[in-house]
């Protein structure tokens, strides 16, 4: 993941004529796994080295060519909007000090925009958060990126998924192989290979199955490219696991449906992913990305060697 200061110029991935141009990023969850840190601060604003997790995610969407980014926010999420807005007082102070590098860093996040915002009145689940974007998205395919799931920018995923969506006309999920004992923390996919293709057919999906009930060790991670038919499926999805409206349940219905917008496909991702949504994943993300920083990576690694021994 590269440092932001030198990145005012965007290199948009060539996504081979994909028609997808909108991104929905749900950030309205309660962040309970990080309490009390997230009592008054969104978990998507936790710093990964020196930029909040959400900044990496918005950056990824824009780099993949998604020019219209919608954040689904909620109560106590003001900091997110402030982060992507101008900060005139701070900018003026940095200008007066002549600190160009920090000024660039501060202006960088507001130059990513303009972003759009819709509020999810109550955090009723990821599926419900996506449904809140219906009016903004309209009747076109769109990407969903979870604001706490980071994909290393050296490993391409989203552009590939967008191409698969355009080719198949269905919905596309990103899958990783996990240790079987970890599957109960994820949505899980049962798949079959499609001859001659590097993506797979998803036959069924189940949210957080027990290890005994899991049909595979393929876990759904936080990148989706969805057909707008998912909105109707979500409208008629009853609250599932933990009383929340699950995106996985709506996708399960599309996987087994027929007609326009049906069919779910999977892209199996073998690159670097950092799950900053839980404490251990967050710490690993910070250490991995910090150890790659030119300015202190070597010092950090030398210190870690000593610390571990
Ligand atoms: P998470 O499960 O990681 O977020 O959802 P959470 O609900 O805040 O998690 P806990 O409380 O720590 O377990 C993935 C993403 O979906 C968003 C979250 O903000 C997070 O970025 N989300 C989740 C919503 O926008 N709305 C919801 O109702 C639930």
Tab-separated table of C-alpha atoms and ligand atoms in Angstrom:
chain	number	residue	atom	x	y	z
A	1	UNK	CA	0.000	0.000	0.000
A	2	UNK	CA	1.680	3.179	-1.046
A	3	UNK	CA	2.037	6.371	0.884
A	4	UNK	CA	-0.378	9.146	-0.003
A	5	UNK	CA	1.827	12.208	-0.251
A	6	UNK	CA	2.992	11.533	-3.798
A	7	UNK	CA	-0.373	10.394	-5.060
A	8	UNK	CA	-2.294	13.316	-6.435
A	9	UNK	CA	-2.231	11.773	-9.890
A	10	UNK	CA	-4.539	8.830	-10.330
A	11	UNK	CA	-3.784	5.830	-12.430
A	12	UNK	CA	-7.169	4.397	-13.298
A	13	UNK	CA	-7.099	0.658	-13.937
A	14	UNK	CA	-8.125	-0.432	-17.370
A	15	UNK	CA	-11.163	-2.493	-16.457
A	16	UNK	CA	-11.758	-3.640	-20.047
A	17	UNK	CA	-14.941	-1.768	-20.741
A	18	UNK	CA	-16.665	-2.468	-17.430
A	19	UNK	CA	-19.849	-0.456	-17.123
A	20	UNK	CA	-19.611	-0.195	-13.336
A	21	UNK	CA	-19.030	3.372	-12.143
A	22	UNK	CA	-20.570	3.649	-8.683
A	23	UNK	CA	-19.218	2.494	-5.323
A	24	UNK	CA	-21.166	2.093	-2.099
A	25	UNK	CA	-19.118	2.001	1.111
A	26	UNK	CA	-21.112	1.141	4.252
A	27	UNK	CA	-19.592	2.723	7.363
A	28	UNK	CA	-22.595	2.939	9.674
A	29	UNK	CA	-21.855	-0.016	11.972
A	30	UNK	CA	-21.439	0.363	15.731
A	31	UNK	CA	-17.847	-0.858	15.839
A	32	UNK	CA	-18.492	-2.771	19.047
A	33	UNK	CA	-15.384	-4.918	18.667
A	34	UNK	CA	-13.247	-1.832	19.244
A	35	UNK	CA	-15.054	-0.348	22.223
A	36	UNK	CA	-14.295	1.853	24.056
A	37	UNK	CA	-12.079	3.316	21.291
A	38	UNK	CA	-15.111	3.583	19.014
A	39	UNK	CA	-17.480	5.106	21.559
A	40	UNK	CA	-17.184	8.541	19.921
A	41	UNK	CA	-15.099	7.715	16.857
A	42	UNK	CA	-15.950	5.569	13.818
A	43	UNK	CA	-13.925	2.383	13.587
A	44	UNK	CA	-13.267	3.210	9.920
A	45	UNK	CA	-11.298	6.255	11.169
A	46	UNK	CA	-8.784	4.196	13.159
A	47	UNK	CA	-5.338	5.074	11.782
A	48	UNK	CA	-3.498	2.491	9.733
A	49	UNK	CA	-0.038	4.029	10.219
A	50	UNK	CA	-1.009	7.637	9.417
A	51	UNK	CA	-4.156	7.484	7.316
A	52	UNK	CA	-7.558	6.228	8.460
A	53	UNK	CA	-8.624	2.815	7.132
A	54	UNK	CA	-11.441	4.406	5.128
A	55	UNK	CA	-8.991	6.496	3.122
A	56	UNK	CA	-7.327	3.357	1.716
A	57	UNK	CA	-10.746	2.016	0.726
A	58	UNK	CA	-11.926	5.203	-0.997
A	59	UNK	CA	-8.560	5.366	-2.764
A	60	UNK	CA	-9.013	1.797	-4.022
A	61	UNK	CA	-12.487	2.561	-5.408
A	62	UNK	CA	-11.284	5.631	-7.285
A	63	UNK	CA	-8.235	3.823	-8.661
A	64	UNK	CA	-10.510	1.095	-10.019
A	65	UNK	CA	-12.300	3.764	-12.048
A	66	UNK	CA	-15.354	4.222	-9.796
A	67	UNK	CA	-16.029	7.915	-10.147
A	68	UNK	CA	-19.131	8.079	-7.942
A	69	UNK	CA	-18.543	7.078	-4.318
A	70	UNK	CA	-21.374	6.916	-1.786
A	71	UNK	CA	-20.692	6.430	1.923
A	72	UNK	CA	-23.506	4.995	4.039
A	73	UNK	CA	-22.946	6.746	7.337
A	74	UNK	CA	-24.783	6.985	10.626
A	75	UNK	CA	-24.773	8.576	14.049
A	76	UNK	CA	-21.320	9.566	15.423
A	77	UNK	CA	-19.793	9.316	11.958
A	78	UNK	CA	-19.235	13.069	11.405
A	79	UNK	CA	-15.462	12.563	11.536
A	80	UNK	CA	-15.673	10.603	8.286
A	81	UNK	CA	-17.255	13.496	6.418
A	82	UNK	CA	-14.808	15.952	7.963
A	83	UNK	CA	-11.875	13.803	6.866
A	84	UNK	CA	-12.874	14.034	3.204
A	85	UNK	CA	-13.656	17.759	3.402
A	86	UNK	CA	-11.363	20.805	3.279
A	87	UNK	CA	-9.865	21.995	6.584
A	88	UNK	CA	-9.153	25.708	5.895
A	89	UNK	CA	-7.767	26.619	9.350
A	90	UNK	CA	-5.413	23.668	9.458
A	91	UNK	CA	-4.339	24.190	5.853
A	92	UNK	CA	-3.676	27.867	6.516
A	93	UNK	CA	-1.580	27.049	9.593
A	94	UNK	CA	0.505	24.486	7.685
A	95	UNK	CA	0.958	26.912	4.802
A	96	UNK	CA	2.213	29.583	7.211
A	97	UNK	CA	4.664	27.095	8.696
A	98	UNK	CA	5.812	26.155	5.209
A	99	UNK	CA	5.166	22.465	5.861
A	100	UNK	CA	4.421	21.398	2.287
A	101	UNK	CA	4.496	17.645	2.919
A	102	UNK	CA	1.860	17.786	5.655
A	103	UNK	CA	-0.206	20.276	3.696
A	104	UNK	CA	-0.253	17.844	0.745
A	105	UNK	CA	-1.258	15.020	3.057
A	106	UNK	CA	-4.111	17.073	4.507
A	107	UNK	CA	-5.359	18.271	1.114
A	108	UNK	CA	-5.045	14.829	-0.440
A	109	UNK	CA	-8.098	13.332	1.273
A	110	UNK	CA	-10.377	16.225	0.282
A	111	UNK	CA	-9.107	16.005	-3.299
A	112	UNK	CA	-10.459	12.437	-3.475
A	113	UNK	CA	-13.990	13.779	-3.520
A	114	UNK	CA	-16.592	14.944	-3.921
A	115	UNK	CA	-18.057	11.970	-2.105
A	116	UNK	CA	-21.757	11.419	-1.459
A	117	UNK	CA	-23.392	10.514	1.840
A	118	UNK	CA	-26.622	8.817	2.866
A	119	UNK	CA	-27.447	7.943	6.460
A	120	UNK	CA	-28.566	4.581	7.741
A	121	UNK	CA	-30.863	5.631	10.594
A	122	UNK	CA	-30.224	2.451	12.550
A	123	UNK	CA	-27.481	-0.118	11.984
A	124	UNK	CA	-29.766	-2.956	10.892
A	125	UNK	CA	-27.070	-4.918	9.115
A	126	UNK	CA	-24.881	-4.773	6.036
A	127	UNK	CA	-27.763	-5.708	3.720
A	128	UNK	CA	-29.857	-2.869	5.110
A	129	UNK	CA	-26.913	-0.451	4.735
A	130	UNK	CA	-26.563	-1.386	1.050
A	131	UNK	CA	-30.317	-0.943	0.560
A	132	UNK	CA	-29.983	2.636	1.861
A	133	UNK	CA	-27.972	3.345	-1.296
A	134	UNK	CA	-30.766	2.271	-3.641
A	135	UNK	CA	-31.969	5.695	-4.700
A	136	UNK	CA	-28.457	6.974	-5.344
A	137	UNK	CA	-27.366	3.893	-7.282
A	138	UNK	CA	-30.502	3.501	-9.393
A	139	UNK	CA	-30.758	0.734	-11.944
A	140	UNK	CA	-27.117	-0.009	-12.688
A	141	UNK	CA	-24.479	-2.424	-11.415
A	142	UNK	CA	-22.362	-1.089	-8.531
A	143	UNK	CA	-19.494	-2.042	-6.288
A	144	UNK	CA	-19.668	-2.431	-2.512
A	145	UNK	CA	-16.481	-2.018	-0.493
A	146	UNK	CA	-16.432	-2.564	3.255
A	147	UNK	CA	-14.782	0.355	4.991
A	148	UNK	CA	-12.650	-1.840	7.251
A	149	UNK	CA	-11.399	-4.374	4.709
A	150	UNK	CA	-8.190	-3.283	2.970
A	151	UNK	CA	-6.842	-4.804	-0.233
A	152	UNK	CA	-3.182	-4.099	-0.944
A	153	UNK	CA	-2.943	-1.813	-3.957
A	154	UNK	CA	-0.269	-4.071	-5.483
A	155	UNK	CA	-2.884	-6.823	-5.811
A	156	UNK	CA	-5.704	-6.235	-8.228
A	157	UNK	CA	-9.156	-7.413	-7.227
A	158	UNK	CA	-11.900	-4.877	-7.815
A	159	UNK	CA	-11.145	-4.255	-11.500
A	160	UNK	CA	-11.218	-8.027	-12.118
A	161	UNK	CA	-14.560	-8.322	-10.334
A	162	UNK	CA	-15.980	-5.444	-12.380
A	163	UNK	CA	-14.984	-7.205	-15.588
A	164	UNK	CA	-16.602	-10.450	-14.410
A	165	UNK	CA	-19.805	-8.569	-13.582
A	166	UNK	CA	-19.905	-6.994	-17.031
A	167	UNK	CA	-19.286	-10.357	-18.705
A	168	UNK	CA	-21.803	-12.360	-16.692
A	169	UNK	CA	-24.482	-9.753	-15.996
A	170	UNK	CA	-24.905	-11.190	-12.488
A	171	UNK	CA	-23.419	-10.318	-9.104
A	172	UNK	CA	-19.842	-11.020	-8.068
A	173	UNK	CA	-18.334	-11.751	-4.656
A	174	UNK	CA	-14.683	-11.933	-3.612
A	175	UNK	CA	-13.625	-15.174	-1.930
A	176	UNK	CA	-10.564	-16.208	0.060
A	177	UNK	CA	-9.560	-19.612	1.364
A	178	UNK	CA	-9.471	-19.671	5.163
A	179	UNK	CA	-8.594	-22.301	7.766
A	180	UNK	CA	-11.806	-24.294	8.310
A	181	UNK	CA	-12.013	-23.213	11.960
A	182	UNK	CA	-12.196	-19.560	10.851
A	183	UNK	CA	-15.169	-19.957	8.497
A	184	UNK	CA	-17.757	-19.216	11.178
A	185	UNK	CA	-16.620	-15.573	11.134
A	186	UNK	CA	-17.550	-15.128	7.451
A	187	UNK	CA	-20.178	-15.719	4.796
A	188	UNK	CA	-19.302	-19.028	3.149
A	189	UNK	CA	-19.721	-20.057	-0.519
A	190	UNK	CA	-20.382	-23.381	-2.183
A	191	UNK	CA	-18.999	-23.153	-5.707
A	192	UNK	CA	-18.379	-24.973	-8.967
A	193	UNK	CA	-15.715	-24.297	-11.559
A	194	UNK	CA	-16.684	-22.823	-14.943
A	195	UNK	CA	-14.694	-24.377	-17.749
A	196	UNK	CA	-12.199	-22.036	-19.340
A	197	UNK	CA	-12.867	-19.215	-16.867
A	198	UNK	CA	-10.859	-17.947	-13.936
A	199	UNK	CA	-13.973	-17.100	-11.932
A	200	UNK	CA	-16.390	-19.597	-10.374
A	201	UNK	CA	-20.137	-20.123	-10.140
A	202	UNK	CA	-21.492	-19.582	-6.640
A	203	UNK	CA	-24.241	-22.168	-6.068
A	204	UNK	CA	-25.128	-21.146	-2.540
A	205	UNK	CA	-24.071	-18.849	0.278
A	206	UNK	CA	-24.528	-19.111	4.005
A	207	UNK	CA	-23.731	-16.447	6.629
A	208	UNK	CA	-21.347	-17.465	9.425
A	209	UNK	CA	-21.950	-21.242	9.374
A	210	UNK	CA	-20.570	-23.530	12.066
A	211	UNK	CA	-17.539	-25.530	10.980
A	212	UNK	CA	-19.773	-28.636	10.687
A	213	UNK	CA	-22.333	-26.925	8.445
A	214	UNK	CA	-19.892	-24.991	6.254
A	215	UNK	CA	-20.080	-26.179	2.623
A	216	UNK	CA	-16.453	-25.104	1.985
A	217	UNK	CA	-13.594	-23.075	3.395
A	218	UNK	CA	-14.238	-20.246	0.909
A	219	UNK	CA	-15.034	-17.061	2.789
A	220	UNK	CA	-16.726	-13.961	1.376
A	221	UNK	CA	-14.659	-10.823	1.976
A	222	UNK	CA	-15.582	-7.156	1.768
A	223	UNK	CA	-15.687	-6.551	-1.973
A	224	UNK	CA	-18.809	-7.068	-4.090
A	225	UNK	CA	-19.912	-5.991	-7.554
A	226	UNK	CA	-23.672	-6.290	-7.611
A	227	UNK	CA	-26.485	-6.280	-10.114
A	228	UNK	CA	-29.235	-3.826	-9.025
A	229	UNK	CA	-31.600	-6.829	-8.745
A	230	UNK	CA	-30.001	-7.196	-5.304
A	231	UNK	CA	-32.147	-4.262	-4.078
A	232	UNK	CA	-35.426	-6.138	-4.639
A	233	UNK	CA	-33.869	-9.216	-3.046
A	234	UNK	CA	-32.843	-7.110	-0.028
A	235	UNK	CA	-36.310	-5.507	0.252
A	236	UNK	CA	-37.783	-8.947	0.775
A	237	UNK	CA	-35.012	-10.362	2.968
A	238	UNK	CA	-36.089	-10.872	6.556
A	239	UNK	CA	-33.626	-10.183	9.378
A	240	UNK	CA	-31.355	-13.196	9.684
A	241	UNK	CA	-28.352	-13.910	11.893
A	242	UNK	CA	-28.118	-11.489	14.866
A	243	UNK	CA	-31.432	-9.884	13.812
A	244	UNK	CA	-29.682	-8.029	10.974
A	245	UNK	CA	-30.580	-7.889	7.272
A	246	UNK	CA	-27.747	-9.861	5.742
A	247	UNK	CA	-26.359	-9.146	2.300
A	248	UNK	CA	-25.355	-12.812	2.144
A	249	UNK	CA	-29.015	-13.896	2.456
A	250	UNK	CA	-30.086	-11.657	-0.461
A	251	UNK	CA	-27.189	-12.963	-2.565
A	252	UNK	CA	-28.159	-16.546	-1.732
A	253	UNK	CA	-31.543	-15.811	-3.306
A	254	UNK	CA	-29.954	-14.328	-6.430
A	255	UNK	CA	-27.647	-17.352	-6.670
A	256	UNK	CA	-30.608	-19.698	-6.963
A	257	UNK	CA	-32.975	-17.407	-8.905
A	258	UNK	CA	-33.502	-17.280	-12.644
A	259	UNK	CA	-34.001	-14.323	-14.961
A	260	UNK	CA	-32.518	-10.844	-15.253
A	261	UNK	CA	-29.851	-10.053	-12.681
A	262	UNK	CA	-29.729	-13.549	-11.254
A	263	UNK	CA	-26.576	-15.589	-10.836
A	264	UNK	CA	-23.709	-15.052	-8.421
A	265	UNK	CA	-20.079	-15.526	-9.393
A	266	UNK	CA	-16.910	-15.602	-7.333
A	267	UNK	CA	-13.398	-14.308	-7.866
A	268	UNK	CA	-10.950	-16.185	-5.657
A	269	UNK	CA	-8.443	-13.700	-4.251
A	270	UNK	CA	-4.955	-14.860	-3.281
A	271	UNK	CA	-3.380	-11.460	-2.686
A	272	UNK	CA	-2.789	-9.376	0.416
A	273	UNK	CA	-5.817	-8.369	2.469
A	274	UNK	CA	-5.915	-6.634	5.833
A	275	UNK	CA	-9.036	-6.931	7.969
A	276	UNK	CA	-8.975	-3.880	10.212
A	277	UNK	CA	-12.449	-4.678	11.558
A	278	UNK	CA	-11.153	-6.709	14.501
A	279	UNK	CA	-8.321	-6.044	16.923
A	280	UNK	CA	-5.823	-8.686	15.825
A	281	UNK	CA	-6.394	-8.013	12.119
A	282	UNK	CA	-6.014	-4.297	12.754
A	283	UNK	CA	-2.704	-4.721	14.578
A	284	UNK	CA	-1.366	-6.983	11.827
A	285	UNK	CA	-2.369	-4.410	9.187
A	286	UNK	CA	-0.617	-1.578	11.010
A	287	UNK	CA	2.571	-3.599	11.566
A	288	UNK	CA	2.689	-4.940	7.997
A	289	UNK	CA	2.158	-1.577	6.341
A	290	UNK	CA	4.396	0.304	8.792
A	291	UNK	CA	7.230	-2.165	8.233
A	292	UNK	CA	7.135	-1.296	4.524
A	293	UNK	CA	7.537	2.437	5.073
A	294	UNK	CA	10.828	3.795	3.804
A	295	UNK	CA	11.166	6.305	6.657
A	296	UNK	CA	11.025	3.827	9.575
A	297	UNK	CA	10.316	0.317	8.224
A	298	UNK	CA	13.857	-0.988	8.802
A	299	UNK	CA	13.997	0.413	12.336
A	300	UNK	CA	10.624	-1.124	13.120
A	301	UNK	CA	11.647	-4.553	11.814
A	302	UNK	CA	14.932	-4.465	13.767
A	303	UNK	CA	12.989	-3.538	16.918
A	304	UNK	CA	10.414	-6.303	16.303
A	305	UNK	CA	13.157	-8.935	15.948
A	306	UNK	CA	14.586	-7.916	19.319
A	307	UNK	CA	11.156	-7.708	20.918
A	308	UNK	CA	10.144	-11.174	19.754
A	309	UNK	CA	13.362	-12.778	20.914
B	1	LIG	P1	-18.610	-4.902	10.604
B	1	LIG	O1	-19.370	-6.047	11.118
B	1	LIG	O2	-17.133	-4.993	10.549
B	1	LIG	O3	-18.915	-3.555	11.399
B	1	LIG	O4	-19.245	-4.502	9.216
B	1	LIG	P2	-19.681	-3.335	12.769
B	1	LIG	O5	-21.093	-3.778	12.685
B	1	LIG	O6	-19.453	-1.900	13.121
B	1	LIG	O7	-18.835	-4.335	13.643
B	1	LIG	P3	-18.680	-4.644	15.187
B	1	LIG	O8	-19.791	-3.944	15.944
B	1	LIG	O9	-17.314	-4.133	15.537
B	1	LIG	O10	-18.759	-6.142	15.231
B	1	LIG	C1	-18.537	-4.219	8.046
B	1	LIG	C2	-18.835	-2.805	7.556
B	1	LIG	O11	-20.237	-2.621	7.380
B	1	LIG	C3	-20.688	-1.461	8.047
B	1	LIG	C4	-19.665	-1.234	9.157
B	1	LIG	O12	-19.596	0.154	9.505
B	1	LIG	C5	-18.363	-1.753	8.569
B	1	LIG	O13	-17.617	-0.763	7.891
B	1	LIG	N1	-22.067	-1.657	8.562
B	1	LIG	C6	-22.372	-2.733	9.310
B	1	LIG	C7	-23.032	-0.698	8.277
B	1	LIG	O14	-22.771	0.300	7.567
B	1	LIG	N2	-24.290	-0.858	8.784
B	1	LIG	C8	-24.629	-1.930	9.547
B	1	LIG	O15	-25.806	-2.014	9.966
B	1	LIG	C9	-23.648	-2.890	9.815
